[in-house]
């Protein structure tokens, strides 16, 4: 062992990481096979909580895939050199996470074998159908953008391509928010604030993912990230975190003001068991307050504070989505306003949900797919940011 | 060096090409796709439910539905329930009412709007159905339905009723016993109710019993504020 050089060790470690991610993807495929055989009965989802853990993972990955492109946009659209050199990496991460998220969404379908039906039958009034176009278009737009960045002869086109991606990802995240805001009858959803909220949240989550990948790449290559760049990107993440917290707070405050919504808010913020805990401890404290302290308190400089803050932001993101998606469905539909109701179909009851191993593995499989695409991409192609000399 | 560049170039070209091939058919179809024809037919099947006559604890309509449509009758959170009895109690006055609840066969059904593949559709006679061959099992319609009327088939099925095909991994709900209606019959729940709580018929035919009764008694639509114009109306709420 002692005779190994550091590059050799790194090379071995790379294959170990590939094997770990590959195993997770394999386990996810086995879960899908089991779900295919036994049906969704082996998941925790039921007729009240119809979307569960797979959707938490998928929506996180898709939202972060859009947000990470902020790094490219600031470079290409707003001409900031520090971000421009990072644009290809952001593009790769976007494609990787989008692929991971869509894999999870697709494989969670009751009939994943009918994906061709979804590709050939479009209902123009369905936001889901719009999103099929938006997601596949995003792959194409980012791929073209990467081409203009990495092929020297095409460099002059990188600005319009970057602009197209900039617009496309706004529409895409709007589309993701609209999935929920078009749900007229559910207390948790049906609000016009959701699309902008998703856009701003995507900035914070995407940048957090970018920070972690960037820190790992620099550590791996024994490089030191320029202090100036570090400071700029750190502050930007701080602003995004504050902005997303503002949107989430506004969403809840608006609900609290409406008498018809106060019962729902009491459930999600105070009395709902796991959901208020995840919201206050997971999202607000660990996912926002702590990262903001890490970002803005200089006294914490000796820690690896940005990767830690980024990890916490991601953890907070998962907590928020769990509360939003699953907590939102757990609260019963108000079919008879002004009446208390009971039935054999759990009308008027809080929905129960126990996430099962197969669905968690399926979600992790999406992360595994994103990791594999990013890691292989970074290894075989030129995605490592090359710092330009400071002017 | 030039070899590496060439490889990279080829990779990117292939990737871009593959992406275009993926997107192009979708874009094309999006343009030419039509929604479900929402033309108003002459017939609009509907129901009028007299809650005053509905006996609390009586489950005859539910049992008949389960038998007719080959449902297990189980009430676990993952079991399909196309019709259920709901007991409601006015919070301020304490008045209690029992009523059957099922797909309300809306004129503007949110489930049809949100379905990505058009599997959820409305027939010209107003019956809202799921095409089991087209449903991909995304469950967006279940999220969108204000009445919690839809169920997802969570397990493989055995001994299906040939008249009522169902499928694991797809969404289903009350069909208004469309297979009976098309033969000139009426829904199993309406037939099974000893108290004649459920009056079924053509809301658009002024001579039908249901149209006459809807005209003469006070009836309400559930969540009328959503303006979905359900085909099922309730009397005595």
Coordinates of C-alpha atoms in Angstrom, one line a residue:
Chain A
X1 CA 0.0 0.0 0.0
X2 CA 2.7 2.4 1.0
X3 CA 4.2 2.2 -2.5
X4 CA 1.0 3.7 -4.1
X5 CA 1.4 7.3 -5.3
X6 CA -1.3 9.8 -4.6
X7 CA -2.5 9.9 -8.2
X8 CA -2.8 6.1 -8.2
X9 CA -4.7 6.2 -4.9
X10 CA -7.0 8.8 -6.4
X11 CA -7.5 6.7 -9.5
X12 CA -8.5 3.8 -7.3
X13 CA -10.8 5.9 -5.2
X14 CA -12.5 7.1 -8.4
X15 CA -13.3 3.5 -9.3
X16 CA -14.5 2.8 -5.7
X17 CA -16.8 5.8 -5.9
X18 CA -18.1 4.6 -9.3
X19 CA -18.8 1.2 -7.9
X20 CA -20.6 2.6 -4.9
X21 CA -22.8 4.9 -7.1
X22 CA -23.3 2.0 -9.5
X23 CA -24.4 -0.3 -6.7
X24 CA -27.0 2.3 -5.6
X25 CA -28.3 2.6 -9.1
X26 CA -28.5 -1.2 -9.3
X27 CA -30.4 -1.4 -6.0
X28 CA -32.7 1.3 -7.4
X29 CA -33.3 -0.9 -10.5
X30 CA -34.1 -3.9 -8.3
X31 CA -36.6 -1.7 -6.4
X32 CA -38.2 -0.7 -9.7
X33 CA -38.4 -4.4 -10.6
X34 CA -40.1 -5.2 -7.3
X35 CA -42.5 -2.4 -7.7
X36 CA -43.3 -3.6 -11.2
X37 CA -43.9 -7.1 -9.9
X38 CA -45.9 -6.3 -6.7
X39 CA -47.3 -2.9 -7.5
X40 CA -47.0 0.2 -5.5
X41 CA -48.3 -1.7 -2.5
X42 CA -44.6 -2.2 -1.5
X43 CA -44.2 1.6 -1.2
X44 CA -45.6 3.8 1.5
X45 CA -47.8 5.6 -1.0
X46 CA -51.5 5.1 -0.9
X47 CA -54.8 6.6 -2.2
X48 CA -54.3 9.8 -0.1
X49 CA -50.5 10.3 -0.2
X50 CA -50.3 9.5 -3.9
X51 CA -46.9 11.1 -4.4
X52 CA -44.1 10.2 -1.9
X53 CA -40.4 9.9 -1.5
X54 CA -39.6 9.4 -5.2
X55 CA -41.2 12.7 -5.9
X56 CA -39.2 14.4 -3.1
X57 CA -36.0 13.2 -4.7
X58 CA -37.1 13.9 -8.3
X59 CA -38.3 17.4 -7.7
X60 CA -35.2 18.3 -5.7
X61 CA -33.0 17.1 -8.6
X62 CA -35.0 18.8 -11.3
X63 CA -35.2 22.1 -9.4
X64 CA -31.5 22.0 -8.5
X65 CA -30.8 21.1 -12.2
X66 CA -32.4 24.4 -13.2
X67 CA -30.8 26.4 -10.4
X68 CA -27.3 25.3 -11.0
X69 CA -27.4 26.9 -14.4
X70 CA -27.4 30.3 -12.6
X71 CA -23.6 29.9 -12.6
X72 CA -23.7 29.7 -16.4
X73 CA -26.2 32.5 -16.7
X74 CA -24.1 34.9 -14.6
X75 CA -21.1 34.0 -16.8
X76 CA -22.7 34.1 -20.3
X77 CA -25.6 36.5 -19.9
X78 CA -24.1 38.9 -17.4
X79 CA -20.5 38.5 -18.5
X80 CA -18.8 37.8 -15.2
X81 CA -15.5 36.1 -15.9
X82 CA -15.4 34.2 -12.5
X83 CA -18.6 32.5 -13.5
X84 CA -17.9 32.1 -17.2
X85 CA -15.1 29.6 -16.5
X86 CA -17.5 27.6 -14.4
X87 CA -20.3 27.5 -17.0
X88 CA -19.4 24.2 -18.5
X89 CA -19.3 22.4 -15.1
X90 CA -22.7 24.0 -14.3
X91 CA -24.1 22.7 -17.6
X92 CA -22.8 19.2 -17.0
X93 CA -24.3 19.2 -13.4
X94 CA -27.6 20.4 -14.8
X95 CA -27.8 17.6 -17.4
X96 CA -26.8 15.1 -14.8
X97 CA -29.4 16.1 -12.2
X98 CA -32.1 16.5 -14.8
X99 CA -31.4 12.9 -16.0
X100 CA -31.4 11.7 -12.4
X101 CA -34.7 13.4 -11.5
X102 CA -36.5 12.3 -14.7
X103 CA -35.3 8.7 -14.2
X104 CA -36.9 8.7 -10.8
X105 CA -40.1 10.3 -12.0
X106 CA -40.4 7.9 -14.9
X107 CA -39.7 4.8 -12.9
X108 CA -42.2 5.7 -10.2
X109 CA -45.0 5.7 -12.7
X110 CA -47.6 3.0 -12.3
X111 CA -46.8 1.9 -15.9
X112 CA -43.3 2.9 -16.6
X113 CA -43.4 0.6 -19.7
X114 CA -45.9 3.1 -21.2
X115 CA -43.4 6.0 -21.3
X116 CA -43.8 6.0 -25.1
X117 CA -47.5 6.7 -24.6
X118 CA -46.5 9.9 -22.7
X119 CA -44.1 10.8 -25.5
X120 CA -46.7 10.4 -28.2
X121 CA -50.0 11.5 -26.6
X122 CA -50.0 15.2 -25.5
X123 CA -52.8 16.7 -23.7
X124 CA -52.2 20.4 -24.3
X125 CA -54.1 21.4 -21.1
X126 CA -51.8 19.3 -18.9
X127 CA -48.9 20.9 -17.1
X128 CA -47.3 17.5 -17.0
X129 CA -47.4 17.3 -20.8
X130 CA -45.9 20.8 -21.0
X131 CA -43.1 19.6 -18.7
X132 CA -42.3 16.6 -20.9
X133 CA -41.5 19.2 -23.6
X134 CA -39.7 21.5 -21.2
X135 CA -37.5 18.8 -19.7
X136 CA -36.5 17.2 -23.0
X137 CA -35.9 20.7 -24.5
X138 CA -33.7 21.5 -21.5
X139 CA -31.4 18.6 -22.3
X140 CA -31.1 19.9 -25.9
X141 CA -30.7 23.5 -24.9
X142 CA -27.9 22.8 -22.4
X143 CA -26.2 20.3 -24.7
X144 CA -26.1 23.0 -27.5
X145 CA -24.9 25.5 -24.9
X146 CA -22.1 23.2 -23.8
X147 CA -21.1 22.7 -27.4
X148 CA -20.8 26.4 -28.0
X149 CA -18.7 26.7 -24.8
X150 CA -16.3 23.8 -25.5
X151 CA -15.9 24.0 -29.3
X152 CA -13.7 27.0 -30.0
X153 CA -15.2 27.7 -33.4
X154 CA -18.6 28.0 -31.8
X155 CA -17.5 30.2 -28.9
X156 CA -19.1 33.3 -30.5
X157 CA -22.5 31.6 -30.2
X158 CA -22.1 30.9 -26.5
X159 CA -23.9 34.1 -25.5
X160 CA -27.1 33.6 -27.5
X161 CA -27.1 29.9 -26.5
X162 CA -26.6 30.9 -22.9
X163 CA -29.4 33.4 -23.1
X164 CA -31.7 30.6 -24.6
X165 CA -30.8 28.4 -21.6
X166 CA -31.4 31.3 -19.3
X167 CA -35.0 31.7 -20.6
X168 CA -35.7 28.0 -20.9
X169 CA -34.7 27.2 -17.3
X170 CA -37.0 30.0 -16.0
X171 CA -39.9 28.5 -17.9
X172 CA -38.9 25.0 -16.8
X173 CA -38.9 25.9 -13.1
X174 CA -42.1 27.8 -13.5
X175 CA -43.6 24.7 -15.1
X176 CA -42.5 22.7 -12.0
X177 CA -44.1 25.2 -9.6
X178 CA -47.2 25.3 -11.8
X179 CA -47.7 21.5 -11.3
X180 CA -48.7 22.4 -7.8
X181 CA -50.2 25.8 -8.3
X182 CA -52.8 24.5 -10.8
X183 CA -54.3 22.2 -8.1
X184 CA -57.4 24.0 -7.3
X185 CA -58.8 22.1 -4.4
X186 CA -55.9 21.4 -2.2
X187 CA -55.1 23.7 0.7
X188 CA -51.4 23.3 0.4
X189 CA -51.2 24.2 -3.3
X190 CA -53.2 26.3 -5.7
X191 CA -51.2 29.4 -5.1
X192 CA -49.6 31.7 -7.7
X193 CA -46.6 32.3 -5.4
X194 CA -45.4 28.7 -6.0
X195 CA -43.7 29.2 -9.4
X196 CA -41.6 32.2 -8.3
X197 CA -40.9 30.4 -5.0
X198 CA -39.6 27.4 -6.9
X199 CA -37.4 29.6 -9.1
X200 CA -35.8 31.4 -6.2
X201 CA -35.4 28.1 -4.2
X202 CA -33.8 26.6 -7.3
X203 CA -31.0 29.3 -7.2
X204 CA -30.1 28.3 -3.6
X205 CA -30.2 24.5 -4.1
X206 CA -28.4 24.6 -7.4
X207 CA -25.6 26.8 -6.1
X208 CA -25.3 24.6 -3.0
X209 CA -24.8 21.5 -5.2
X210 CA -22.3 23.5 -7.4
X211 CA -20.3 24.5 -4.3
X212 CA -20.0 20.9 -3.1
X213 CA -18.9 19.6 -6.5
X214 CA -16.5 22.5 -6.9
X215 CA -15.0 22.0 -3.5
X216 CA -14.6 18.2 -4.2
X217 CA -12.9 18.9 -7.6
X218 CA -10.5 21.4 -6.1
X219 CA -9.7 19.1 -3.2
X220 CA -9.2 16.2 -5.5
X221 CA -6.8 18.1 -7.8
X222 CA -5.0 19.7 -4.8
X223 CA -6.0 23.1 -6.1
X224 CA -6.9 26.1 -4.0
X225 CA -10.0 28.1 -4.8
X226 CA -9.2 31.8 -5.3
X227 CA -10.2 33.8 -2.2
X228 CA -12.0 36.4 -4.4
X229 CA -14.1 33.8 -6.2
X230 CA -14.8 32.1 -2.9
X231 CA -16.1 35.2 -1.3
X232 CA -18.3 36.2 -4.3
X233 CA -19.9 32.8 -4.6
X234 CA -20.4 32.5 -0.9
X235 CA -22.2 35.8 -0.7
X236 CA -24.3 35.0 -3.7
X237 CA -25.5 31.8 -2.0
X238 CA -26.3 33.7 1.2
X239 CA -28.5 36.1 -0.8
X240 CA -30.3 33.1 -2.5
X241 CA -30.9 31.4 0.8
X242 CA -32.4 34.6 2.3
X243 CA -34.5 35.2 -0.8
X244 CA -35.9 31.6 -0.7
X245 CA -36.7 31.8 3.0
X246 CA -38.5 35.1 2.3
X247 CA -40.7 33.3 -0.4
X248 CA -41.5 30.4 1.9
X249 CA -42.3 32.8 4.8
X250 CA -44.6 34.8 2.5
X251 CA -46.4 31.6 1.3
X252 CA -47.2 30.6 4.9
X253 CA -48.1 34.1 6.0
X254 CA -50.6 34.5 3.2
X255 CA -52.2 31.3 4.2
X256 CA -52.3 32.3 7.8
X257 CA -54.2 35.4 7.0
X258 CA -57.0 33.4 5.2
X259 CA -59.4 32.0 7.8
X260 CA -60.1 29.0 5.5
X261 CA -56.4 28.1 5.5
X262 CA -55.5 28.6 9.2
X263 CA -56.3 25.0 10.0
X264 CA -53.9 23.7 7.4
X265 CA -51.2 26.1 8.6
X266 CA -51.7 24.9 12.2
X267 CA -51.3 21.4 11.0
X268 CA -48.2 22.0 8.9
X269 CA -46.5 24.4 11.3
X270 CA -47.6 23.3 14.8
X271 CA -49.6 20.2 15.3
X272 CA -48.8 17.9 12.3
X273 CA -46.2 15.7 14.1
X274 CA -43.3 15.0 11.7
X275 CA -44.1 17.9 9.4
X276 CA -43.7 20.8 11.7
X277 CA -40.5 19.2 13.1
X278 CA -39.0 18.8 9.6
X279 CA -40.1 22.3 8.7
X280 CA -38.7 24.1 11.8
X281 CA -35.7 22.0 12.6
X282 CA -34.9 20.6 9.2
X283 CA -35.7 23.4 6.9
X284 CA -35.6 26.6 8.9
X285 CA -32.8 25.8 11.5
X286 CA -30.5 23.4 9.7
X287 CA -31.3 24.4 6.2
X288 CA -31.3 28.2 6.5
X289 CA -30.2 29.7 9.9
X290 CA -27.1 27.5 10.3
X291 CA -26.0 27.9 6.7
X292 CA -26.5 31.7 6.9
X293 CA -24.3 31.8 10.1
X294 CA -21.7 29.8 8.3
X295 CA -21.8 32.0 5.3
X296 CA -21.8 35.4 7.0
X297 CA -19.9 34.9 10.3
X298 CA -16.2 35.4 9.7
X299 CA -15.3 33.8 13.0
X300 CA -16.3 30.5 11.5
X301 CA -13.6 30.8 8.8
X302 CA -11.5 28.0 10.0
X303 CA -14.1 25.4 9.2
X304 CA -14.8 24.2 5.7
X305 CA -17.8 26.3 6.0
X306 CA -19.0 26.6 2.5
X307 CA -19.3 22.9 1.7
X308 CA -20.9 22.4 5.2
X309 CA -23.3 25.2 4.5
X310 CA -24.1 23.8 1.1
X311 CA -24.8 20.3 2.5
X312 CA -27.1 21.8 5.1
X313 CA -29.0 23.8 2.4
X314 CA -29.5 20.5 0.5
X315 CA -30.7 18.8 3.6
X316 CA -33.1 21.7 4.3
X317 CA -34.3 21.4 0.7
X318 CA -35.2 17.8 1.2
X319 CA -37.0 18.6 4.4
X320 CA -38.9 21.4 2.8
X321 CA -40.0 19.2 -0.1
X322 CA -41.1 16.4 2.2
X323 CA -43.3 18.8 4.2
X324 CA -44.6 20.5 1.1
X325 CA -45.3 17.4 -1.0
X326 CA -46.2 14.8 1.6
X327 CA -47.5 17.1 4.4
X328 CA -49.5 18.9 1.8
X329 CA -51.3 15.7 0.8
X330 CA -51.6 14.4 4.3
X331 CA -53.9 17.2 5.2
X332 CA -57.4 16.1 4.2
X333 CA -59.3 17.7 1.3
X334 CA -62.0 20.1 2.4
X335 CA -64.9 18.5 0.4
X336 CA -67.6 19.8 2.8
X337 CA -66.5 23.2 4.2
X338 CA -68.1 23.8 7.5
X339 CA -68.7 20.1 8.3
X340 CA -66.7 17.5 10.1
X341 CA -66.6 14.3 8.0
X342 CA -65.8 10.6 8.3
X343 CA -65.8 7.7 6.0
X344 CA -64.1 4.4 5.1
X345 CA -61.8 6.3 2.7
X346 CA -60.1 8.4 5.4
X347 CA -62.2 11.5 4.6
X348 CA -61.4 14.2 7.2
X349 CA -58.4 12.2 8.5
X350 CA -54.7 13.0 8.4
X351 CA -53.2 10.7 5.8
X352 CA -50.6 8.3 7.0
X353 CA -47.4 7.7 5.1
X354 CA -44.4 5.5 6.0
X355 CA -41.7 5.7 3.3
X356 CA -40.5 2.2 2.4
X357 CA -37.0 1.0 1.4
X358 CA -37.8 0.4 -2.3
X359 CA -39.0 4.0 -2.8
X360 CA -36.1 5.5 -0.9
X361 CA -33.7 3.4 -3.0
X362 CA -35.4 4.5 -6.1
X363 CA -34.9 8.2 -5.1
X364 CA -31.3 7.5 -4.2
X365 CA -30.9 5.9 -7.5
X366 CA -31.7 9.2 -9.2
X367 CA -28.9 10.8 -7.1
X368 CA -26.6 7.9 -8.1
X369 CA -27.4 8.5 -11.8
X370 CA -26.6 12.2 -11.4
X371 CA -23.4 11.4 -9.6
X372 CA -22.3 8.9 -12.3
X373 CA -23.0 11.3 -15.2
X374 CA -21.2 14.2 -13.4
X375 CA -18.2 12.1 -12.3
X376 CA -17.6 10.4 -15.6
X377 CA -18.2 13.7 -17.5
X378 CA -15.6 15.5 -15.3
X379 CA -13.1 12.7 -15.7
X380 CA -13.3 12.3 -19.5
X381 CA -14.1 15.8 -20.6
X382 CA -12.7 19.2 -19.8
X383 CA -15.0 20.5 -17.1
X384 CA -12.6 21.6 -14.4
X385 CA -12.8 25.4 -14.1
X386 CA -9.6 27.1 -15.2
X387 CA -9.2 30.2 -13.3
X388 CA -8.4 33.3 -15.4
X389 CA -5.7 35.5 -14.0
X390 CA -7.3 38.3 -12.0
X391 CA -7.3 41.8 -13.6
Chain B
X1 CA -3.9 16.6 -28.8
X2 CA -5.9 16.9 -32.1
X3 CA -7.1 13.3 -31.6
X4 CA -8.6 14.2 -28.2
X5 CA -10.3 17.3 -29.6
X6 CA -11.8 15.3 -32.4
X7 CA -13.2 12.7 -30.0
X8 CA -14.7 15.4 -27.8
X9 CA -16.1 17.1 -30.9
X10 CA -17.7 13.8 -32.1
X11 CA -19.1 13.1 -28.6
X12 CA -20.7 16.5 -28.4
X13 CA -22.1 16.2 -32.0
X14 CA -23.6 12.9 -31.2
X15 CA -25.0 14.1 -27.9
X16 CA -26.6 17.2 -29.6
X17 CA -28.0 15.0 -32.4
X18 CA -29.5 12.6 -29.9
X19 CA -31.0 15.4 -27.9
X20 CA -32.6 16.9 -31.1
X21 CA -34.1 13.5 -32.0
X22 CA -35.5 13.2 -28.5
X23 CA -37.2 16.6 -28.6
X24 CA -38.3 17.0 -32.2
X25 CA -41.2 14.5 -32.1
X26 CA -42.5 16.0 -28.9
X27 CA -42.4 19.5 -30.2
X28 CA -44.2 18.4 -33.4
X29 CA -46.9 16.5 -31.6
X30 CA -47.5 19.2 -29.2
X31 CA -48.5 21.5 -32.1
X32 CA -50.8 19.0 -33.7
X33 CA -52.3 17.4 -30.6
X34 CA -55.9 18.2 -30.0
X35 CA -57.5 18.1 -26.6
X36 CA -60.5 15.8 -25.9
X37 CA -63.4 17.1 -27.8
X38 CA -65.6 18.9 -25.2
X39 CA -68.6 19.1 -27.5
X40 CA -71.8 19.2 -25.6
X41 CA -74.0 16.2 -26.5
X42 CA -77.7 15.9 -26.3
X43 CA -77.5 13.6 -23.3
X44 CA -75.9 14.5 -19.9
X45 CA -76.1 11.6 -17.5
X46 CA -76.3 12.6 -13.9
X47 CA -77.6 11.7 -10.5
X48 CA -79.7 13.3 -7.8
X49 CA -79.0 12.0 -4.3
X50 CA -81.6 12.5 -1.6
X51 CA -79.6 12.7 1.5
X52 CA -82.7 12.9 3.7
X53 CA -83.6 9.3 2.7
X54 CA -80.1 8.0 3.0
X55 CA -79.7 5.8 6.0
X56 CA -76.6 6.2 8.1
X57 CA -74.7 2.9 8.3
X58 CA -76.4 1.5 5.2
X59 CA -73.8 0.4 2.7
X60 CA -75.9 -1.2 0.0
X61 CA -74.8 1.1 -2.8
X62 CA -71.1 0.4 -1.9
X63 CA -71.6 -3.3 -1.8
X64 CA -73.4 -3.3 -5.2
X65 CA -70.7 -1.2 -6.7
X66 CA -67.9 -3.5 -5.5
X67 CA -69.8 -6.5 -6.8
X68 CA -70.6 -5.0 -10.2
X69 CA -67.1 -3.7 -10.8
X70 CA -65.1 -6.6 -9.3
X71 CA -63.6 -4.5 -6.4
X72 CA -62.3 -6.3 -3.4
X73 CA -64.4 -4.3 -0.9
X74 CA -61.3 -3.8 1.2
X75 CA -60.9 -0.4 3.0
X76 CA -57.2 -0.3 3.5
X77 CA -55.5 3.0 2.4
X78 CA -54.3 1.2 -0.8
X79 CA -57.7 -0.4 -1.7
X80 CA -59.8 1.0 -4.5
X81 CA -63.1 2.6 -3.4
X82 CA -65.2 3.9 -6.2
X83 CA -68.1 4.9 -4.0
X84 CA -68.1 5.4 -0.3
X85 CA -70.5 6.5 2.4
X86 CA -69.6 9.8 4.1
X87 CA -71.1 10.8 7.4
X88 CA -71.0 14.6 7.7
X89 CA -71.8 16.8 10.7
X90 CA -72.4 20.6 10.6
X91 CA -69.8 22.0 13.0
X92 CA -72.0 24.9 14.1
X93 CA -75.5 23.3 14.3
X94 CA -74.6 19.6 14.9
X95 CA -76.9 18.4 12.2
X96 CA -75.8 15.0 10.8
X97 CA -76.2 13.7 7.2
X98 CA -75.2 10.5 5.5
X99 CA -74.5 10.4 1.8
X100 CA -72.8 8.4 -0.9
X101 CA -69.8 10.0 -2.6
X102 CA -68.2 9.0 -5.9
X103 CA -66.8 10.6 -9.1
X104 CA -69.0 13.7 -9.6
X105 CA -68.6 13.5 -13.4
X106 CA -67.9 17.2 -13.7
X107 CA -68.6 19.2 -16.8
X108 CA -65.1 20.8 -16.4
X109 CA -63.2 17.9 -14.8
X110 CA -59.8 18.9 -13.4
X111 CA -58.6 15.3 -13.8
X112 CA -59.1 15.6 -17.5
X113 CA -57.3 18.9 -17.7
X114 CA -54.2 17.7 -15.9
X115 CA -53.9 14.2 -17.4
X116 CA -50.7 14.3 -19.6
X117 CA -51.7 11.6 -22.0
X118 CA -55.4 12.3 -22.4
X119 CA -56.2 9.0 -20.6
X120 CA -58.7 10.8 -18.4
X121 CA -61.4 11.9 -20.7
X122 CA -65.1 12.9 -20.8
X123 CA -67.5 11.3 -23.1
X124 CA -70.0 13.5 -24.9
X125 CA -72.7 12.2 -22.6
X126 CA -70.8 13.7 -19.6
X127 CA -69.3 10.5 -18.2
X128 CA -65.7 10.9 -17.0
X129 CA -63.6 7.8 -17.6
X130 CA -60.0 6.6 -17.6
X131 CA -58.7 4.9 -20.7
X132 CA -56.8 2.0 -19.0
X133 CA -54.6 1.5 -22.1
X134 CA -53.4 5.1 -22.0
X135 CA -53.0 5.7 -18.3
X136 CA -49.3 5.8 -17.3
X137 CA -50.1 5.9 -13.6
X138 CA -48.7 9.3 -12.8
X139 CA -51.5 10.0 -10.3
X140 CA -51.7 13.7 -11.2
X141 CA -55.5 13.3 -11.6
X142 CA -55.7 12.1 -8.0
X143 CA -53.9 15.2 -6.9
X144 CA -56.3 17.4 -8.9
X145 CA -59.7 15.8 -8.0
X146 CA -61.5 17.9 -5.4
X147 CA -63.6 15.0 -4.4
X148 CA -61.0 12.3 -3.7
X149 CA -62.9 10.2 -6.1
X150 CA -60.1 8.3 -7.7
X151 CA -58.1 5.2 -6.6
X152 CA -54.8 3.8 -7.8
X153 CA -54.5 0.1 -8.4
X154 CA -51.7 -0.8 -6.0
X155 CA -51.6 -4.6 -6.5
X156 CA -52.0 -7.2 -9.3
X157 CA -55.6 -8.0 -9.9
X158 CA -57.3 -11.4 -10.2
X159 CA -60.8 -12.4 -11.3
X160 CA -61.8 -9.3 -13.1
X161 CA -65.2 -8.6 -14.4
X162 CA -64.9 -8.8 -18.2
X163 CA -67.3 -5.8 -18.5
X164 CA -65.1 -3.6 -16.3
X165 CA -61.4 -3.9 -17.3
X166 CA -59.0 -2.7 -14.6
X167 CA -55.2 -2.6 -14.5
X168 CA -52.5 -2.6 -11.9
X169 CA -50.6 0.7 -12.0
X170 CA -53.4 2.7 -13.4
X171 CA -55.9 5.1 -11.9
X172 CA -59.6 4.3 -11.7
X173 CA -62.9 5.7 -10.5
X174 CA -66.7 5.4 -10.7
X175 CA -67.7 4.9 -14.4
X176 CA -71.3 5.5 -13.6
X177 CA -71.6 1.8 -14.7
X178 CA -71.1 2.9 -18.3
X179 CA -71.3 -0.7 -19.4
X180 CA -74.9 -0.9 -18.0
X181 CA -75.9 2.6 -19.3
X182 CA -74.8 1.7 -22.8
X183 CA -77.1 -1.3 -22.6
X184 CA -80.0 0.8 -21.5
X185 CA -79.6 0.0 -17.8
X186 CA -78.7 2.2 -14.8
X187 CA -75.8 2.2 -12.3
X188 CA -75.6 -0.7 -9.9
X189 CA -75.7 1.7 -6.8
X190 CA -78.9 3.4 -7.9
X191 CA -80.5 0.0 -8.6
X192 CA -79.4 -1.5 -5.2
X193 CA -80.6 1.4 -3.0
X194 CA -83.8 0.2 -1.2
X195 CA -84.8 3.7 -0.3
X196 CA -84.4 5.0 -3.9
X197 CA -81.9 7.6 -2.6
X198 CA -80.1 7.8 -6.0
X199 CA -82.1 9.0 -8.9
X200 CA -80.2 8.4 -12.2
X201 CA -81.1 9.9 -15.6
X202 CA -80.5 12.4 -18.4
X203 CA -80.2 15.9 -17.0
X204 CA -80.7 17.3 -20.5
X205 CA -84.0 15.6 -21.2
X206 CA -86.8 17.9 -19.8
X207 CA -89.1 14.9 -19.7
X208 CA -86.8 12.7 -17.5
X209 CA -87.6 12.2 -13.9
X210 CA -84.3 13.6 -12.8
X211 CA -84.6 16.8 -14.8
X212 CA -88.1 17.4 -13.5
X213 CA -87.0 16.8 -9.9
X214 CA -83.9 18.9 -10.2
X215 CA -86.2 21.7 -11.4
X216 CA -88.7 21.4 -8.6
X217 CA -86.6 20.7 -5.5
X218 CA -83.6 22.5 -3.9
X219 CA -80.4 20.6 -4.8
X220 CA -76.8 21.5 -4.5
X221 CA -73.5 20.6 -6.1
X222 CA -70.6 19.8 -3.8
X223 CA -67.9 22.4 -3.9
X224 CA -70.0 24.5 -6.3
X225 CA -67.6 27.3 -5.7
X226 CA -65.1 25.6 -7.9
X227 CA -67.5 26.0 -10.9
X228 CA -66.9 22.5 -12.2
X229 CA -70.6 21.8 -12.7
X230 CA -70.7 18.2 -11.4
X231 CA -73.3 15.9 -12.9
X232 CA -74.1 14.6 -9.4
X233 CA -76.4 16.7 -7.3
X234 CA -77.4 16.4 -3.6
X235 CA -80.8 17.2 -2.1
X236 CA -81.1 18.0 1.6
X237 CA -77.6 19.2 2.3

